PDB file of N, CA and C in Angstrom:
ATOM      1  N   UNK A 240     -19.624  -0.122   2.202  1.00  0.00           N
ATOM      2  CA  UNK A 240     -18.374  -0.478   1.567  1.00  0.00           C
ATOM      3  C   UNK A 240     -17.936  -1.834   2.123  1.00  0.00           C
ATOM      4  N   UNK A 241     -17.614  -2.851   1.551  1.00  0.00           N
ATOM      5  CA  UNK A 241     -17.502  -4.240   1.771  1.00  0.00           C
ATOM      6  C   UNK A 241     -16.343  -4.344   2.216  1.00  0.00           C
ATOM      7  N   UNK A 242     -15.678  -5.371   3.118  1.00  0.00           N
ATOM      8  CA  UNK A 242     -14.270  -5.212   3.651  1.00  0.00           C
ATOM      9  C   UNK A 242     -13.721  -5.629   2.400  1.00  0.00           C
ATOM     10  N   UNK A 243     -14.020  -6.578   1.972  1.00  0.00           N
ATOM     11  CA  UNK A 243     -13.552  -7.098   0.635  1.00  0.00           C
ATOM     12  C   UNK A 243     -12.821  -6.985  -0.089  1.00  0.00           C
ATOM     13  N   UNK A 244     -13.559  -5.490  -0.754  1.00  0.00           N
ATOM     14  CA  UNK A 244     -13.334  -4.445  -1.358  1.00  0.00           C
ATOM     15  C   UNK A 244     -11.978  -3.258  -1.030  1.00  0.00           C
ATOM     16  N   UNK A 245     -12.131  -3.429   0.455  1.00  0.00           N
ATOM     17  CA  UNK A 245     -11.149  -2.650   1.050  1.00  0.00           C
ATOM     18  C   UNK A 245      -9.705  -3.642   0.959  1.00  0.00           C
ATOM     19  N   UNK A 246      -9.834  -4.362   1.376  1.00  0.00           N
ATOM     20  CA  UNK A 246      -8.860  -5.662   1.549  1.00  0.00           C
ATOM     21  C   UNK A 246      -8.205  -5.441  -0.115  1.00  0.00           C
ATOM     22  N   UNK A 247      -9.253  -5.812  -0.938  1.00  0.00           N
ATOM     23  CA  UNK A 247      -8.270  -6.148  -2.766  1.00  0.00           C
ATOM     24  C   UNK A 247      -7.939  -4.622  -2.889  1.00  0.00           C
ATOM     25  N   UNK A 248      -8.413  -3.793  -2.420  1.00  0.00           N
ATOM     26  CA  UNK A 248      -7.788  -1.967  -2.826  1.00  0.00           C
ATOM     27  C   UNK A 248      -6.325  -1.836  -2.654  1.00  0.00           C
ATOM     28  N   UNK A 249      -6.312  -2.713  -1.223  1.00  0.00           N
ATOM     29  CA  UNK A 249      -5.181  -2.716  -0.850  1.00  0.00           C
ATOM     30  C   UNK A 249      -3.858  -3.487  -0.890  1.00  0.00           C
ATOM     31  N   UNK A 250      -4.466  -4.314  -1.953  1.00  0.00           N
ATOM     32  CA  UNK A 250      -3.666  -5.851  -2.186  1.00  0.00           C
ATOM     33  C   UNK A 250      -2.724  -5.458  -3.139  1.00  0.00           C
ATOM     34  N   UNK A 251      -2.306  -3.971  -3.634  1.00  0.00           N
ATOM     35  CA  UNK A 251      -1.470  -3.608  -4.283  1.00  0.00           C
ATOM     36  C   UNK A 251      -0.042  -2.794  -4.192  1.00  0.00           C
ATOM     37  N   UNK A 252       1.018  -3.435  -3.963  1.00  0.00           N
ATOM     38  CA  UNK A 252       2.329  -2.367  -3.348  1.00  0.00           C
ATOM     39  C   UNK A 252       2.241  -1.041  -3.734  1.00  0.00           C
ATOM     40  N   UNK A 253       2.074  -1.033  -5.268  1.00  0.00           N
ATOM     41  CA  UNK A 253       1.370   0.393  -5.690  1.00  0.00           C
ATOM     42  C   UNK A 253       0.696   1.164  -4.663  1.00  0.00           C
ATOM     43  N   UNK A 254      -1.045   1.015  -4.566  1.00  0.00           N
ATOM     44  CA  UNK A 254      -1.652   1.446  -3.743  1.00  0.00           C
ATOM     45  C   UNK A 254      -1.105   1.371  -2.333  1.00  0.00           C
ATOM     46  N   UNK A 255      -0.219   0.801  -2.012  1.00  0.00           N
ATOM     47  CA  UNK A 255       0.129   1.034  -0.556  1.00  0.00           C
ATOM     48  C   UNK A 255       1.097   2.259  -0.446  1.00  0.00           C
ATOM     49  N   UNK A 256       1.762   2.293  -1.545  1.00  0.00           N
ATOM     50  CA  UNK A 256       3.071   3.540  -1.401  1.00  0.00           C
ATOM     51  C   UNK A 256       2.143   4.857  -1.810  1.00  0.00           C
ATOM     52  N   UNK A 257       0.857   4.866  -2.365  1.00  0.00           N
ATOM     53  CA  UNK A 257       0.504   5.852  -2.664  1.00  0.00           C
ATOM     54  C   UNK A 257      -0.763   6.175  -1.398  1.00  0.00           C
ATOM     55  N   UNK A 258      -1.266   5.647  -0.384  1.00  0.00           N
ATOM     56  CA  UNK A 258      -1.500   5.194   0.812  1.00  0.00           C
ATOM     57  C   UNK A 258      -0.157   5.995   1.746  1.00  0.00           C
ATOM     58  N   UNK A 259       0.810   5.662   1.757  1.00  0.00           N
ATOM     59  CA  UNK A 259       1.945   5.959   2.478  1.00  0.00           C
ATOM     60  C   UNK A 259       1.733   7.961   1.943  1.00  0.00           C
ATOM     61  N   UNK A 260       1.914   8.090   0.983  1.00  0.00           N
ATOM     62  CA  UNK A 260       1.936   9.023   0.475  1.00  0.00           C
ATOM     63  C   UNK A 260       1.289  10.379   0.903  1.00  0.00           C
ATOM     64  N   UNK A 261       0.075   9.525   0.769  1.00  0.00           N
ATOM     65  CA  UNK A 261      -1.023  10.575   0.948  1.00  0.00           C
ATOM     66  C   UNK A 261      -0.956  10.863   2.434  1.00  0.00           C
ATOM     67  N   UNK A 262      -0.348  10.142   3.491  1.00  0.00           N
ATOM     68  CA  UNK A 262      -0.931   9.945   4.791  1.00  0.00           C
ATOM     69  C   UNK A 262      -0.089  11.028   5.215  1.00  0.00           C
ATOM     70  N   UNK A 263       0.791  11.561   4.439  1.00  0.00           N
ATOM     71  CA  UNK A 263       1.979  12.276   4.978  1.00  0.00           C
ATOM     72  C   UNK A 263       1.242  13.917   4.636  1.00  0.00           C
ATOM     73  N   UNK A 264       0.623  13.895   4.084  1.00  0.00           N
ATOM     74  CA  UNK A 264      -0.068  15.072   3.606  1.00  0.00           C
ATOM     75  C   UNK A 264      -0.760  14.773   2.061  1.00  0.00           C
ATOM     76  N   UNK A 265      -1.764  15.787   1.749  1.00  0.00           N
ATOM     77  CA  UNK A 265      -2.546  15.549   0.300  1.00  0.00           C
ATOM     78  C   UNK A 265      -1.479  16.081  -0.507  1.00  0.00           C
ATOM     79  N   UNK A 266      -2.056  15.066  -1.537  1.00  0.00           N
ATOM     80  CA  UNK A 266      -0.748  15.005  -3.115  1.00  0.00           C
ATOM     81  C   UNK A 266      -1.874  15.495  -4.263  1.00  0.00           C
ATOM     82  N   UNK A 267      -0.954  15.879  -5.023  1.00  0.00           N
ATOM     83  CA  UNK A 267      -1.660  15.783  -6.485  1.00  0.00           C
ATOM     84  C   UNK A 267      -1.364  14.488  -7.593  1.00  0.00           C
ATOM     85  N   UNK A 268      -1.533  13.990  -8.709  1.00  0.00           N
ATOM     86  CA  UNK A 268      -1.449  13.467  -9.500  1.00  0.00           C
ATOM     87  C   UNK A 268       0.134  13.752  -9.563  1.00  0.00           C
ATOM     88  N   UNK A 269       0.380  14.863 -10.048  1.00  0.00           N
ATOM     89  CA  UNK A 269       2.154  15.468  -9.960  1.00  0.00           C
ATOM     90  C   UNK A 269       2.733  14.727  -9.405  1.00  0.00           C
ATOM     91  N   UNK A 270       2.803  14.861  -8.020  1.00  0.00           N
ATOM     92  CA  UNK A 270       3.355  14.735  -7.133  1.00  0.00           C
ATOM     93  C   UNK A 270       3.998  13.498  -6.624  1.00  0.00           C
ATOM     94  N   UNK A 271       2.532  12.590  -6.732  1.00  0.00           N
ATOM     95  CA  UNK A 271       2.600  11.003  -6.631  1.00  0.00           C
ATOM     96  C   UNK A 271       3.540  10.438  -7.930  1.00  0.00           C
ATOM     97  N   UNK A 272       2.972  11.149  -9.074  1.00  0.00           N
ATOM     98  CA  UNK A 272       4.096  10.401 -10.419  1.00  0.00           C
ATOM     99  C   UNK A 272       5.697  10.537 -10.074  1.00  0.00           C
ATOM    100  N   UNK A 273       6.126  11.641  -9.588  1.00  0.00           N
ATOM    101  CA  UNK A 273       7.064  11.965  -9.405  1.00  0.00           C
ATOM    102  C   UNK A 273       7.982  10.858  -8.180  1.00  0.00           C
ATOM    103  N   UNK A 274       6.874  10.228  -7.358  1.00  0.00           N
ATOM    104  CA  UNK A 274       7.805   9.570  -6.483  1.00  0.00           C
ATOM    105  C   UNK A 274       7.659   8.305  -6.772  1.00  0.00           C
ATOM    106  N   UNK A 275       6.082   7.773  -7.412  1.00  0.00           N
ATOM    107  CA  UNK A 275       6.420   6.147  -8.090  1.00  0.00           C
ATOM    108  C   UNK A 275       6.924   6.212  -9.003  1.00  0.00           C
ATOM    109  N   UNK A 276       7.074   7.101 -10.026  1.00  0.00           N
ATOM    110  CA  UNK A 276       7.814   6.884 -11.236  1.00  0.00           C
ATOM    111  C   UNK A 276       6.838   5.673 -12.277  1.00  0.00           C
ATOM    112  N   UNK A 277       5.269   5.822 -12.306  1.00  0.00           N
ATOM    113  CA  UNK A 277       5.011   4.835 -13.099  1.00  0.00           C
ATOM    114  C   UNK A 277       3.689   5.391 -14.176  1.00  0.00           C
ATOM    115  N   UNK A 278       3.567   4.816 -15.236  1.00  0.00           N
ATOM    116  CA  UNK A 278       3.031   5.851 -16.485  1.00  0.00           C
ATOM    117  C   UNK A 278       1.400   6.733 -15.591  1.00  0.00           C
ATOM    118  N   UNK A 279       1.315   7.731 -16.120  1.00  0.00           N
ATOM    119  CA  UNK A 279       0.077   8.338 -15.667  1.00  0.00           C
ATOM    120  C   UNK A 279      -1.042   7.538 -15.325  1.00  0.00           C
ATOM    121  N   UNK A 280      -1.104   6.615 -16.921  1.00  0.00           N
ATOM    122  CA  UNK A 280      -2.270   5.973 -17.096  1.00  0.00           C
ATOM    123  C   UNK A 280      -2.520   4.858 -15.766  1.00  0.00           C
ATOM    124  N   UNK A 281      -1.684   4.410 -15.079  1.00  0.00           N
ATOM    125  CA  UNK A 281      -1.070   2.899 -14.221  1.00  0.00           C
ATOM    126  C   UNK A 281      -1.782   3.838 -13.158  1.00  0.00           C
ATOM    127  N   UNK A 282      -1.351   5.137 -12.530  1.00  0.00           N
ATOM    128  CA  UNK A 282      -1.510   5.544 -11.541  1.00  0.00           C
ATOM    129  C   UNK A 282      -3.030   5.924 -11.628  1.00  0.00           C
ATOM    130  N   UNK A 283      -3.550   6.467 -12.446  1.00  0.00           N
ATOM    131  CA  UNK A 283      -5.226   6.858 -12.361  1.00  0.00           C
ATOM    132  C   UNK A 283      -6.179   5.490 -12.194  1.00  0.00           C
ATOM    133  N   UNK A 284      -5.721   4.339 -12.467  1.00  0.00           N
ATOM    134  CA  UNK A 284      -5.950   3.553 -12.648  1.00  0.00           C
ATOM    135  C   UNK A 284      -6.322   3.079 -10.809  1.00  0.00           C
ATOM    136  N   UNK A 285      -4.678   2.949 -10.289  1.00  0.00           N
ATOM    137  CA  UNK A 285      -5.110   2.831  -9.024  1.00  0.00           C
ATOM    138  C   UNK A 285      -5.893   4.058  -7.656  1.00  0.00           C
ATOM    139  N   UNK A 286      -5.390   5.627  -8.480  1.00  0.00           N
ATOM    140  CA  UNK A 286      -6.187   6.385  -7.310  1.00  0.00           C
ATOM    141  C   UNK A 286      -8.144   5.840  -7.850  1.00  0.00           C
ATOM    142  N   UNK A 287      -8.567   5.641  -8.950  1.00  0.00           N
ATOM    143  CA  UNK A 287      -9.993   5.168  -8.821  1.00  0.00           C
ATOM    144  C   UNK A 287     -10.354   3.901  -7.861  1.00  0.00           C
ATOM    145  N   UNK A 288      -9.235   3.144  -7.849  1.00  0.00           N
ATOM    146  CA  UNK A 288      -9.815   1.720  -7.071  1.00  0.00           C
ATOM    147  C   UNK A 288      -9.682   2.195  -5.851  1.00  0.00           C
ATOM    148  N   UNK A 289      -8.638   2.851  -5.257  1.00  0.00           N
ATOM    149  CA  UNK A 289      -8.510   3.336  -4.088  1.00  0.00           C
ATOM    150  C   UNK A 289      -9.784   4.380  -3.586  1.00  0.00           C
ATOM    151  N   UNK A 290     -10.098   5.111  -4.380  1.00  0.00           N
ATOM    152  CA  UNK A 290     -11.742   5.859  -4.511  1.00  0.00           C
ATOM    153  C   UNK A 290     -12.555   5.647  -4.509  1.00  0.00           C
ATOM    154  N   UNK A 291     -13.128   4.415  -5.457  1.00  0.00           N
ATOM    155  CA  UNK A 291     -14.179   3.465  -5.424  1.00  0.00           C
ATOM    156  C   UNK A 291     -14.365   2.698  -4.031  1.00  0.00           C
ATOM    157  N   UNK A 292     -13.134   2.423  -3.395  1.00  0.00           N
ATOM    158  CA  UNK A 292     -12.952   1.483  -2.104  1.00  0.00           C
ATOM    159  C   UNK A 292     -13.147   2.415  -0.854  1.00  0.00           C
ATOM    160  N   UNK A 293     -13.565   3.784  -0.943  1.00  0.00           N
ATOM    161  CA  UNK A 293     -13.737   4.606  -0.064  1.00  0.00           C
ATOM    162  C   UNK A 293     -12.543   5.049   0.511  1.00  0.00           C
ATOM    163  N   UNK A 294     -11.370   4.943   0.168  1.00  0.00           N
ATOM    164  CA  UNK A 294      -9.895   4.814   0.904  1.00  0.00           C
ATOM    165  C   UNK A 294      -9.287   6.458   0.755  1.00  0.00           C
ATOM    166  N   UNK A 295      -9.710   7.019  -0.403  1.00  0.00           N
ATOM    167  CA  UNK A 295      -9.087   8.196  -0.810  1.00  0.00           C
ATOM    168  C   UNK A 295     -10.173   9.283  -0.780  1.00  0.00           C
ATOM    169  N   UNK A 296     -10.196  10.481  -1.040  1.00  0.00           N
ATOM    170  CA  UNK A 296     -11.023  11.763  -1.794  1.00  0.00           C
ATOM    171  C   UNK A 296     -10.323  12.451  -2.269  1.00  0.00           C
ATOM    172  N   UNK A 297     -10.791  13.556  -2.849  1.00  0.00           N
ATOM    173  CA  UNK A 297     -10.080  14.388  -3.525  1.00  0.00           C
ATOM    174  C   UNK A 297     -11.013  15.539  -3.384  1.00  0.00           C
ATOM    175  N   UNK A 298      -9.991  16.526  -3.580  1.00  0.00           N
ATOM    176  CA  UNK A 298     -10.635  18.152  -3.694  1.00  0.00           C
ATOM    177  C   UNK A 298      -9.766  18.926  -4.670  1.00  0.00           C
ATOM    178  N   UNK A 299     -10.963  19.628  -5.153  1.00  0.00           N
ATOM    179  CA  UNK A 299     -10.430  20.479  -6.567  1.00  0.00           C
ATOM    180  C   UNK A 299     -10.229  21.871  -5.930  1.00  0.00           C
ATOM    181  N   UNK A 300      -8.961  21.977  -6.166  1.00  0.00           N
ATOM    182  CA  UNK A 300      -8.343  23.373  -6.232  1.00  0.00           C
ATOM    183  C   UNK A 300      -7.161  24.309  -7.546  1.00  0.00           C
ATOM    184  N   UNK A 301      -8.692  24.964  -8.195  1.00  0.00           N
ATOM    185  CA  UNK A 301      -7.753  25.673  -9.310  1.00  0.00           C
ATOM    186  C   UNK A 301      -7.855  24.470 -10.554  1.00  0.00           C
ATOM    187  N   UNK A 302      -6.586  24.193 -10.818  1.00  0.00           N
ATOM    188  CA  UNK A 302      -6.343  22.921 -12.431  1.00  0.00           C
ATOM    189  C   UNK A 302      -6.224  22.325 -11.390  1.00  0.00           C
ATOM    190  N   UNK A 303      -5.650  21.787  -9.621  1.00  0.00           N
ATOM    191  CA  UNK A 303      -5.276  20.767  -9.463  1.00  0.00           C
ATOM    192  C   UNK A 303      -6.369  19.980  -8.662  1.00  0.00           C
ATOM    193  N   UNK A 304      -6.352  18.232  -8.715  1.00  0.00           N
ATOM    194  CA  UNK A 304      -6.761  17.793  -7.876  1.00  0.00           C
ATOM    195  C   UNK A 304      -6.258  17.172  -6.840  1.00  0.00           C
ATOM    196  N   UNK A 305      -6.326  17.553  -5.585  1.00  0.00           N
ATOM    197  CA  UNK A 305      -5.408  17.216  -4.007  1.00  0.00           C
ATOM    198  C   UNK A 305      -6.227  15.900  -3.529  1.00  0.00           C
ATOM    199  N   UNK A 306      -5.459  14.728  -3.366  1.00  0.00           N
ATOM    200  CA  UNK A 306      -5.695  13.218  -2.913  1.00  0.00           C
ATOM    201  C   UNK A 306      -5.285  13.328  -1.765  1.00  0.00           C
ATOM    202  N   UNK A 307      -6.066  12.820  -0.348  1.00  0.00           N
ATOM    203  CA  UNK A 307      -6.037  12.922   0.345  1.00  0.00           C
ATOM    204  C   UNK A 307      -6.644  11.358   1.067  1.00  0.00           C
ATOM    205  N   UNK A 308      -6.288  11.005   2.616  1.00  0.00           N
ATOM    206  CA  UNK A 308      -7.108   9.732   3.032  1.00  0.00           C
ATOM    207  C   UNK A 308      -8.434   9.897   3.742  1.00  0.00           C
ATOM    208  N   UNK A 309      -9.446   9.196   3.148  1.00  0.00           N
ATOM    209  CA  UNK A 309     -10.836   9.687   3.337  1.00  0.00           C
ATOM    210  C   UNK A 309     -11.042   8.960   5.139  1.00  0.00           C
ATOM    211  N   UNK A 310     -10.273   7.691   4.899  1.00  0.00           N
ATOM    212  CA  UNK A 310      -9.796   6.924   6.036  1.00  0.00           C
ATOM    213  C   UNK A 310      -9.103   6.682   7.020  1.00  0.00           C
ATOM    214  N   UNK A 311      -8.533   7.784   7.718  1.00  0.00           N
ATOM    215  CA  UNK A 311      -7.552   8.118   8.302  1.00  0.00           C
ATOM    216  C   UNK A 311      -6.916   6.414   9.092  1.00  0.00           C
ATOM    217  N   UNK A 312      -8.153   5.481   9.790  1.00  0.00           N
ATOM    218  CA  UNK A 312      -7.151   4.834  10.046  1.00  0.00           C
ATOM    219  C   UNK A 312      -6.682   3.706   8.934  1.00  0.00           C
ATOM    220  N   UNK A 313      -6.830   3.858   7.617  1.00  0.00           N
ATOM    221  CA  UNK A 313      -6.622   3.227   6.724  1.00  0.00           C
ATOM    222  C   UNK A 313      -4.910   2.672   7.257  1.00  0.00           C
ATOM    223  N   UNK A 314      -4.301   4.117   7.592  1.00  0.00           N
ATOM    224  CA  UNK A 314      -3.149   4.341   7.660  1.00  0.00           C
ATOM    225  C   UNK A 314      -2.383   3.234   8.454  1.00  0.00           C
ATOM    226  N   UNK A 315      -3.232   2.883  10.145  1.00  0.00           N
ATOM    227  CA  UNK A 315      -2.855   2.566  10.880  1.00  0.00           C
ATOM    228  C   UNK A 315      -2.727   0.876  11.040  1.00  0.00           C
ATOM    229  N   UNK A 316      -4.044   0.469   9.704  1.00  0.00           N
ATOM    230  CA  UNK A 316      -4.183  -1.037   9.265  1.00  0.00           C
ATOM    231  C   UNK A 316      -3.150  -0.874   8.485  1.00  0.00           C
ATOM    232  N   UNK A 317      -2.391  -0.340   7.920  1.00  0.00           N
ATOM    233  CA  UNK A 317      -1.179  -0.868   6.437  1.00  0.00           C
ATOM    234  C   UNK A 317      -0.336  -1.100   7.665  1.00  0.00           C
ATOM    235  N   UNK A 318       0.148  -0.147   8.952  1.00  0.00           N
ATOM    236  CA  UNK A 318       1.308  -0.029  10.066  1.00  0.00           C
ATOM    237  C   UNK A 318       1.153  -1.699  10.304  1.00  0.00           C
ATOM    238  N   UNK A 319      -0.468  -1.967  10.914  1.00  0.00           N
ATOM    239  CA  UNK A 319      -0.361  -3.616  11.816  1.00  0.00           C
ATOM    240  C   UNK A 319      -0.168  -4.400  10.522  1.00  0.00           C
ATOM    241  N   UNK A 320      -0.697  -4.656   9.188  1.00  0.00           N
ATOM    242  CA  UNK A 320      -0.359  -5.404   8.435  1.00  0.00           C
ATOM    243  C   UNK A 320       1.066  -5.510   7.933  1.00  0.00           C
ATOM    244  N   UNK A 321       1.922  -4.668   8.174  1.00  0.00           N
ATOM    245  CA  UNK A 321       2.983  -4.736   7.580  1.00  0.00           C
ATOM    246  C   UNK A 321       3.852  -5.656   8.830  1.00  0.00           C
ATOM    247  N   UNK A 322       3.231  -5.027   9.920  1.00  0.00           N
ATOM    248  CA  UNK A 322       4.054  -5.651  11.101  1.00  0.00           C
ATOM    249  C   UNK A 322       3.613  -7.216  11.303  1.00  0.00           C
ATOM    250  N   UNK A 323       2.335  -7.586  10.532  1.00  0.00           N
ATOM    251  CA  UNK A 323       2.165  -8.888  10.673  1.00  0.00           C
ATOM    252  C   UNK A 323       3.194  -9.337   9.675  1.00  0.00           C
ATOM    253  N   UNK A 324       3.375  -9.235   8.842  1.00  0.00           N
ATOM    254  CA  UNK A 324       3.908  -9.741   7.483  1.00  0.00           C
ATOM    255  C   UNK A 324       5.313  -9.840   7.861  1.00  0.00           C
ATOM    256  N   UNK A 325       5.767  -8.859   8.323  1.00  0.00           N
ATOM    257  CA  UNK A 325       7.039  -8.779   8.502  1.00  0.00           C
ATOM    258  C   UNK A 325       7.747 -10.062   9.917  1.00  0.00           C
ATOM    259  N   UNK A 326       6.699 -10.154  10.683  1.00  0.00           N
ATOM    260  CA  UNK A 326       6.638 -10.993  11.768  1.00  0.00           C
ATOM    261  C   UNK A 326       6.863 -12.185  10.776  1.00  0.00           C
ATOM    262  N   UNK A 327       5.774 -12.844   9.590  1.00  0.00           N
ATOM    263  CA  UNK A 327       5.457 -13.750   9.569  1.00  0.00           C
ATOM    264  C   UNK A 327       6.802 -14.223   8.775  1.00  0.00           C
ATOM    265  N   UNK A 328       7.521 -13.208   7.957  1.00  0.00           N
ATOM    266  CA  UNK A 328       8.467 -13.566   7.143  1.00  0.00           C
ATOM    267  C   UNK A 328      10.099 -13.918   8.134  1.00  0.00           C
ATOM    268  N   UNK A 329       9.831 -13.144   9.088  1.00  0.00           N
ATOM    269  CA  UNK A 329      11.067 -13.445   9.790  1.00  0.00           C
ATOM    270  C   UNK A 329      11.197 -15.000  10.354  1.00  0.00           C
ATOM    271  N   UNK A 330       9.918 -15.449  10.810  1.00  0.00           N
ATOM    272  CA  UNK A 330       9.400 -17.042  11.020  1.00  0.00           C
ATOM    273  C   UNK A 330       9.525 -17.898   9.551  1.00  0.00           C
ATOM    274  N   UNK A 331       9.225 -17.130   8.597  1.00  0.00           N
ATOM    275  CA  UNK A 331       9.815 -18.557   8.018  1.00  0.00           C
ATOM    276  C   UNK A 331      11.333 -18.609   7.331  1.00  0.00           C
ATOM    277  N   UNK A 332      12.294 -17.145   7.376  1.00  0.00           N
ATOM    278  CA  UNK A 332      13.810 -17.597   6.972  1.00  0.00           C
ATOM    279  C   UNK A 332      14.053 -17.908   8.535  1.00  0.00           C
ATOM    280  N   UNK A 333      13.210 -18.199   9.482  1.00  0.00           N
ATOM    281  CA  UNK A 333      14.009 -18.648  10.451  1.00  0.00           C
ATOM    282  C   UNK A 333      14.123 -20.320  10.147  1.00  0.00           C
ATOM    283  N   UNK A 334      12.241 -20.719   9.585  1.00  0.00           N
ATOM    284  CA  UNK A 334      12.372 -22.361   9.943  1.00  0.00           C
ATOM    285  C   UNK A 334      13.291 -22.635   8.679  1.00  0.00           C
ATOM    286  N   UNK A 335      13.859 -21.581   7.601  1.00  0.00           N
ATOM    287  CA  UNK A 335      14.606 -21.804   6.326  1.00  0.00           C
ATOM    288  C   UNK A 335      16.012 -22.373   6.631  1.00  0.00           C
ATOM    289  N   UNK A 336      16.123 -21.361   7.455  1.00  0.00           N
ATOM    290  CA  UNK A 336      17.679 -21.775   8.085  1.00  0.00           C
ATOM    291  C   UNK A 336      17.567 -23.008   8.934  1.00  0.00           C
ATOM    292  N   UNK A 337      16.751 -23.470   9.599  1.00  0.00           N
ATOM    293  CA  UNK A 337      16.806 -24.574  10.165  1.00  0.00           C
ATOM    294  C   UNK A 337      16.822 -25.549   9.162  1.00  0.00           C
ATOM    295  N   UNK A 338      15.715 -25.566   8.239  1.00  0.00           N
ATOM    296  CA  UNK A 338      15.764 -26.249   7.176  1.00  0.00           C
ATOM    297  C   UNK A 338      16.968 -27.042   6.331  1.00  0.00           C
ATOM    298  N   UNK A 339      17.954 -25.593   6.272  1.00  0.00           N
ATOM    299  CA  UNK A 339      19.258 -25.840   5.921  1.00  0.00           C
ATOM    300  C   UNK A 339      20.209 -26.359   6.400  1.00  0.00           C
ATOM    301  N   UNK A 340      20.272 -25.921   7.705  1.00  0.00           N
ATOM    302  CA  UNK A 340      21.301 -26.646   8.461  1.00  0.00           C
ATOM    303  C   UNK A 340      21.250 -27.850   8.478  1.00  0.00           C
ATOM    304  N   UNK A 341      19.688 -29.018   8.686  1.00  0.00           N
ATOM    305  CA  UNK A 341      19.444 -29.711   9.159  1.00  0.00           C
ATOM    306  C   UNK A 341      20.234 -30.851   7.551  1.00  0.00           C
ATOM    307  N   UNK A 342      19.715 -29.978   6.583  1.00  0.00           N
ATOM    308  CA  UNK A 342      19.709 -30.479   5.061  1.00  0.00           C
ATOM    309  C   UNK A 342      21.650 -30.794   5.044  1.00  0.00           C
ATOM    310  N   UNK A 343      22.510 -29.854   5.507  1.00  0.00           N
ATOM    311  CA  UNK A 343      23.684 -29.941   5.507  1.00  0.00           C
ATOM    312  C   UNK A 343      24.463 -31.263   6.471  1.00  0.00           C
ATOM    313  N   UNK A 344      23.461 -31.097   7.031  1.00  0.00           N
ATOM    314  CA  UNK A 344      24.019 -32.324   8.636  1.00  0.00           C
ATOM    315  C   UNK A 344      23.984 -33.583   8.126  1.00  0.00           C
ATOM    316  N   UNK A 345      23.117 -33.627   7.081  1.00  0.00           N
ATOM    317  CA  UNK A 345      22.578 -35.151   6.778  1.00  0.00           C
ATOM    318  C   UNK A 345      23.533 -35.744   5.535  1.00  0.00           C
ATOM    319  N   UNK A 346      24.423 -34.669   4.988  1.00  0.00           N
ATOM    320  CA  UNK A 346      25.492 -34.473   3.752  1.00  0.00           C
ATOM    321  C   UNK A 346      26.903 -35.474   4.670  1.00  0.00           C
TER     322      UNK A 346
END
């Protein structure tokens, strides 16, 4: 499985809340619609890329199928990426505000 691959699986807020989701315990199709709120078709769409990318499995029980993380620390790369991101965004409304002030001084 190519990081690549793993990397664009994940390049989607979608797939990350349904990532979040699953990590909390296995979902069904149900379950997940119910908390993104987005058409069936949108969501099958992303549990395959997330499947294809090795990120998810599933097990059939009865009519339902239970999504689960095939990757457990899938979980723990969304935690450091978010904390990078979030780092990186606080650095730039910081140099923003400098930006501004500096833009006001010169008024």
């Amino acid at each position: 499985m190519p990081k690549a691959e793993i990397c664009s699986a994940l390049a989607s807020p979608v797939r990350l809340q349904i990532i979040d989701l699953v990590s909390e315990s296995e979902k069904t199709a149900s379950e997940m619609l119910e908390v993104l709120e987005i058409p069936k078709a949108n969501l099958s769409q992303h549990l395959a890329v997330l499947k294809d990318a090795g990120i998810l499995q599933s097990r059939k029980e009865g009519l339902f199928q239970y999504m689960s993380l095939s990757l457990p620390k899938i979980k723990e790369a969304c935690v450091l990426v978010r904390s990078v991101l979030l780092e990186k965004i606080a650095k730039e409304e910081k140099r923003n505000a400098e930006m501004i002030k500096e833009l006001k001084a010169q008024r």
